[in-house]
Coordinates of C-alpha atoms and ligand atoms in Angstrom, one line a residue:
M1 CA 0.0 0.0 0.0
A2 CA 1.1 3.5 -0.9
E3 CA 2.1 5.9 1.9
G4 CA -0.7 8.5 2.4
T5 CA 0.0 11.9 0.5
G6 CA -2.5 13.9 2.9
K7 CA -4.3 15.1 -0.3
V8 CA -7.9 14.7 -1.0
A9 CA -9.2 14.1 -4.6
L10 CA -12.6 14.1 -6.1
V11 CA -13.3 12.4 -9.4
T12 CA -16.7 12.9 -11.2
G13 CA -18.3 10.2 -13.4
A14 CA -16.4 7.6 -11.4
A15 CA -18.9 4.7 -11.2
R16 CA -17.3 3.1 -14.4
G17 CA -14.8 3.6 -17.2
I18 CA -12.2 6.2 -17.2
G19 CA -13.4 7.8 -13.9
R20 CA -13.4 4.5 -12.1
A21 CA -9.8 3.7 -13.3
I22 CA -8.7 7.4 -12.3
A23 CA -10.2 7.0 -8.9
L24 CA -8.4 3.6 -8.3
R25 CA -5.1 5.0 -9.6
L26 CA -5.3 8.1 -7.3
A27 CA -6.0 5.8 -4.3
A28 CA -3.0 3.6 -5.2
D29 CA -0.9 6.8 -5.2
G30 CA -2.1 7.4 -1.7
H31 CA -4.6 10.1 -1.9
D32 CA -7.8 10.0 -0.2
V33 CA -10.6 9.8 -3.1
A34 CA -14.1 10.8 -3.1
V35 CA -16.1 9.6 -6.0
N36 CA -19.1 11.1 -7.7
D37 CA -21.7 9.8 -10.3
L38 CA -25.5 10.1 -11.0
D39 CA -28.0 8.8 -8.4
S40 CA -28.9 6.1 -10.9
M41 CA -25.3 4.8 -10.7
K42 CA -25.2 4.6 -6.8
G43 CA -24.7 0.8 -6.6
E44 CA -21.7 0.9 -9.0
L45 CA -20.4 4.2 -7.3
D46 CA -20.4 2.8 -3.7
A47 CA -18.6 -0.4 -5.1
V48 CA -15.9 1.9 -6.4
A49 CA -15.7 3.7 -3.0
D50 CA -15.0 0.2 -1.4
E51 CA -12.4 -0.6 -3.9
V52 CA -10.8 2.8 -3.2
R53 CA -10.9 2.0 0.7
S54 CA -9.3 -1.4 0.0
S55 CA -6.1 0.6 -1.0
G56 CA -5.9 1.8 2.6
V57 CA -7.0 5.3 2.0
R58 CA -10.3 7.1 2.9
S59 CA -13.2 7.5 0.6
A60 CA -16.6 9.1 0.2
S61 CA -19.3 8.5 -2.4
V62 CA -21.4 11.4 -3.5
T63 CA -24.1 11.4 -6.0
A64 CA -24.8 14.6 -7.9
D65 CA -25.6 15.7 -11.4
V66 CA -22.7 17.7 -12.5
S67 CA -24.7 20.0 -14.7
D68 CA -26.7 21.3 -11.8
P69 CA -25.0 24.2 -9.8
D70 CA -26.5 23.6 -6.4
S71 CA -25.7 19.9 -6.6
V72 CA -22.0 20.6 -7.5
N73 CA -21.5 23.1 -4.7
G74 CA -23.1 20.7 -2.3
M75 CA -20.9 17.8 -3.5
V76 CA -17.7 19.9 -3.1
E77 CA -18.8 21.1 0.5
S78 CA -19.8 17.5 1.5
V79 CA -16.3 16.0 0.3
A80 CA -14.4 18.8 2.1
G81 CA -16.7 18.4 5.2
E82 CA -16.2 14.5 5.3
L83 CA -12.6 14.2 4.3
G84 CA -11.2 17.5 5.5
S85 CA -10.2 19.5 2.2
L86 CA -10.2 19.3 -1.4
D87 CA -6.8 19.4 -3.1
I88 CA -7.4 17.5 -6.5
M89 CA -10.5 17.9 -8.6
V90 CA -10.9 15.6 -11.8
A91 CA -13.9 16.8 -13.6
N92 CA -14.3 13.6 -15.8
A93 CA -18.1 13.1 -16.1
G94 CA -19.3 13.3 -19.7
I95 CA -21.8 12.1 -22.3
A96 CA -21.5 11.3 -25.9
Q97 CA -23.9 11.1 -28.8
V98 CA -23.4 10.3 -32.6
K99 CA -25.7 12.4 -34.9
P100 CA -25.1 14.2 -38.1
L101 CA -25.2 18.0 -37.4
L102 CA -28.4 18.4 -39.5
D103 CA -30.1 16.0 -37.0
V104 CA -28.8 17.4 -33.7
T105 CA -31.9 19.1 -32.1
P106 CA -31.4 22.3 -29.8
E107 CA -32.2 19.9 -27.0
D108 CA -29.5 17.5 -27.9
F109 CA -27.0 20.4 -28.1
D110 CA -28.0 21.9 -24.8
R111 CA -27.8 18.6 -22.9
M112 CA -24.4 18.0 -24.4
M113 CA -23.2 21.2 -23.4
A114 CA -24.8 21.1 -20.0
V115 CA -22.9 18.0 -19.0
N116 CA -19.7 18.3 -20.8
A117 CA -19.1 22.0 -20.8
R118 CA -21.2 23.6 -18.0
G119 CA -20.5 20.5 -15.9
V120 CA -16.8 21.0 -16.2
F121 CA -17.2 24.8 -15.6
L122 CA -19.2 24.2 -12.4
C123 CA -16.7 21.7 -11.0
F124 CA -13.7 23.7 -11.9
T125 CA -15.1 26.9 -10.3
A126 CA -16.5 25.1 -7.2
A127 CA -13.1 23.3 -6.7
A128 CA -11.2 26.7 -7.2
R129 CA -13.3 28.6 -4.6
R130 CA -12.6 25.8 -2.1
M131 CA -8.9 25.6 -2.8
I132 CA -8.5 29.5 -2.9
S133 CA -10.0 29.5 0.7
Q134 CA -7.8 26.7 1.8
G135 CA -4.7 28.6 0.7
D136 CA -2.6 25.7 -0.2
G137 CA -2.9 25.6 -4.1
G138 CA -4.4 22.6 -5.8
K139 CA -4.7 20.6 -9.1
I140 CA -7.6 21.0 -11.3
I141 CA -8.0 18.4 -14.0
G142 CA -10.5 18.2 -16.8
A143 CA -11.8 15.6 -19.4
C144 CA -11.2 16.8 -22.9
S145 CA -10.7 14.6 -25.8
I146 CA -9.0 14.3 -29.3
A147 CA -12.4 15.8 -30.2
G148 CA -11.3 18.9 -28.3
H149 CA -8.5 19.5 -30.9
K150 CA -10.4 18.4 -34.0
G151 CA -14.1 18.4 -34.8
F152 CA -15.2 15.0 -35.7
S153 CA -17.8 14.2 -38.3
L154 CA -21.0 12.7 -36.5
L155 CA -19.7 14.0 -33.2
G156 CA -20.1 17.7 -33.9
H157 CA -22.0 18.7 -30.8
Y158 CA -19.7 16.5 -28.7
S159 CA -16.6 18.1 -30.2
A160 CA -17.9 21.6 -29.5
S161 CA -18.3 20.7 -25.8
K162 CA -14.7 19.4 -25.8
F163 CA -13.3 22.5 -27.4
A164 CA -15.1 24.4 -24.7
V165 CA -13.2 22.3 -22.1
R166 CA -9.9 23.3 -23.8
A167 CA -10.6 26.9 -23.7
M168 CA -11.7 26.8 -20.0
T169 CA -8.5 25.0 -19.1
Q170 CA -6.4 27.7 -20.7
A171 CA -8.4 30.6 -19.1
A172 CA -8.6 29.0 -15.6
A173 CA -5.0 28.3 -15.6
Q174 CA -4.2 32.0 -16.1
E175 CA -6.7 33.2 -13.5
W176 CA -5.9 30.8 -10.8
A177 CA -2.0 30.5 -11.2
E178 CA -1.6 33.3 -8.5
H179 CA -3.3 30.9 -5.9
G180 CA -0.9 28.0 -6.8
I181 CA -3.6 26.1 -8.7
T182 CA -2.7 24.3 -11.8
V183 CA -5.3 23.5 -14.5
N184 CA -4.7 20.9 -17.2
S185 CA -6.9 18.4 -19.1
Y186 CA -6.5 15.0 -20.7
C187 CA -7.4 14.2 -24.2
P188 CA -7.8 10.5 -24.7
G189 CA -8.5 8.9 -28.1
I190 CA -10.5 5.6 -28.5
V191 CA -11.0 4.1 -25.0
D192 CA -12.7 0.8 -24.4
T193 CA -15.6 1.9 -22.2
A194 CA -19.4 2.0 -22.3
M195 CA -19.1 5.4 -23.9
W196 CA -17.3 3.9 -26.9
E197 CA -19.8 0.9 -27.0
L198 CA -22.5 3.4 -27.5
I199 CA -20.7 5.3 -30.2
D200 CA -19.9 1.9 -32.0
E201 CA -23.7 1.2 -31.8
Q202 CA -24.8 4.6 -32.9
I203 CA -22.3 4.7 -35.9
G204 CA -23.3 1.2 -36.8
D205 CA -27.0 2.1 -36.8
L206 CA -26.3 5.0 -39.1
Q207 CA -23.9 3.2 -41.4
G208 CA -25.4 -0.3 -41.4
L209 CA -22.3 -1.9 -39.6
E210 CA -22.0 -4.9 -37.3
K211 CA -21.3 -4.5 -33.6
G212 CA -17.5 -3.6 -33.2
Q213 CA -17.0 -2.5 -36.9
A214 CA -17.0 1.3 -36.3
M215 CA -14.6 0.8 -33.4
S216 CA -12.1 -1.3 -35.5
R217 CA -12.3 1.2 -38.5
F218 CA -11.4 4.2 -36.0
S219 CA -8.7 1.9 -34.3
E220 CA -6.9 1.8 -37.6
L221 CA -6.0 5.5 -36.9
I222 CA -3.9 4.6 -33.8
A223 CA -0.2 4.5 -34.5
L224 CA 0.4 2.3 -31.4
G225 CA -2.1 -0.2 -33.0
R226 CA -4.4 -1.0 -30.0
V227 CA -7.4 0.7 -28.4
Q228 CA -6.8 2.6 -25.2
T229 CA -7.6 1.2 -21.8
P230 CA -9.1 3.4 -18.9
E231 CA -5.7 2.7 -17.1
D232 CA -3.7 4.2 -20.0
V233 CA -5.6 7.5 -19.2
A234 CA -5.5 7.1 -15.3
S235 CA -1.6 6.9 -15.4
F236 CA -1.4 10.3 -17.2
V237 CA -4.0 11.8 -14.6
S238 CA -1.9 10.4 -11.7
Y239 CA 1.0 12.6 -13.1
L240 CA -1.2 15.7 -13.5
A241 CA -2.4 15.1 -9.8
S242 CA 1.2 14.9 -8.5
P243 CA 3.8 17.5 -7.8
D244 CA 5.8 16.1 -10.8
S245 CA 3.4 18.3 -12.9
D246 CA 3.8 21.5 -10.9
Y247 CA 5.4 23.5 -13.7
M248 CA 2.7 22.6 -16.2
T249 CA -0.6 24.6 -16.5
G250 CA -3.3 25.5 -19.2
Q251 CA -2.5 22.3 -21.3
S252 CA -4.9 19.8 -22.9
V253 CA -2.7 17.0 -23.7
M254 CA -3.3 14.3 -26.2
I255 CA -2.9 10.7 -24.7
D256 CA -4.3 8.9 -27.7
G257 CA -1.8 6.3 -28.9
G258 CA -1.0 8.5 -31.8
I259 CA -4.1 9.6 -33.6
I260 CA -3.5 13.4 -33.6
F261 CA 0.0 14.9 -33.8
S262 CA 0.5 18.5 -32.6
Ligands
LIG1 N1 -14.3 6.6 -24.0 C1 -13.6 7.4 -24.8 O1 -13.1 6.9 -26.0 C2 -13.3 8.8 -24.5 C3 -13.7 9.3 -23.5 N2 -13.5 10.8 -23.2 C4 -14.0 11.4 -22.0 O2 -13.7 10.7 -20.8 C5 -14.7 10.9 -19.8 C6 -15.0 9.6 -19.3 O3 -15.5 8.8 -20.4 P1 -15.8 7.2 -20.3 O4 -15.4 6.6 -19.1 O5 -15.5 6.6 -21.7 O6 -17.4 7.2 -20.3 P2 -18.6 6.3 -19.6 O7 -20.0 6.7 -20.2 O8 -18.1 5.0 -19.5 O9 -18.7 6.9 -18.1 C7 -19.0 8.3 -17.9 C8 -19.6 8.4 -16.4 O10 -20.0 9.6 -16.2 C9 -21.3 9.6 -15.6 N3 -22.2 10.7 -15.7 C10 -22.8 11.1 -17.0 N4 -23.5 12.3 -16.9 C11 -23.2 12.7 -15.6 C12 -23.6 13.8 -14.9 N5 -24.5 14.8 -15.4 N6 -23.3 13.9 -13.6 C13 -22.5 13.0 -13.0 N7 -22.0 11.9 -13.6 C14 -22.5 11.8 -14.9 C15 -21.9 8.5 -16.2 O11 -23.1 7.9 -15.4 C16 -20.9 7.4 -16.2 O12 -20.6 6.7 -15.1 C17 -15.9 11.7 -20.5 O13 -15.8 13.1 -20.3 C18 -15.6 11.5 -22.0 O14 -16.1 12.4 -22.9 C19 -12.7 11.4 -24.1 C20 -12.1 10.8 -25.0 C21 -12.2 9.4 -25.6
LIG2 C1 -15.4 9.6 -27.1 C2 -14.3 10.5 -27.8 O1 -14.0 11.4 -27.3 C3 -13.8 10.1 -29.0 C4 -13.1 11.0 -29.8 O2 -13.9 9.1 -29.5

């Protein structure tokens, strides 16, 4: 078991997929880790909190919808109240939807933005307020995507929400640097999670493909020749959450096996 760092992390969208892997990795690094997801995911979320505790660190499980301001503020206060502080915020929760832009309704667009862009904004700002009041700096980390660097066909409104995360990461890094807070985001490529199962199914429905075919077509774009695991993302987030990344801020970094080269 890792020695405790004395730092408290909060990971949103942590009941499964990338968020779960990040929570477990941060726990293995010795941080206390609170986990969040929607109320409908409470069973899975509580199981992740138990896995976190089995690393020998403390945990808390808080259900909240990250698109709702009161819920996000309540979540941050409850984590800081229960675990003593908030030092590392990972705004990971997100949704995806495959649709040609001409079929995206205003409601589809607003929901995408509400979770992926406003959710990150609310988590970033609630965490920053708490960290500023604590006076000991902090690490704020957001979920971006390769789709935050390039607008993907059929993922137009999703891509727009991830460009928003990249812009907020840059602005927040400048505004909060004086408080010792760094702000960075991770940009995965094609990660084997429930989100990509949904994308594969929705592209398949649009293009008449069998299950798994859309994912294998996209996988041909990956230089390293394999689809990404949630743990591939979590190891980079571990670095972003650690003092090793103290001189890095405002970056949205591709961790995609070599799809986009910048
Ligand atoms: N899977 C992939 O290939 C990629 C994923 N990403 C991003 O990584 C993040 C995590 O993705 P995955 O683990 O693949 O997705 P996932 O769909 O497997 O897990 C997302 C989690 O977020 C939760 N969630 C959704 N809306 C929420 C809300 N309003 N409030 C709180 N929790 C909410 C879900 O219940 C779920 O547990 C997302 O932001 C996604 O956009 C970025 C690039 C690639
Ligand atoms: C889900 C996602 O961000 C991509 C680009 O696949």
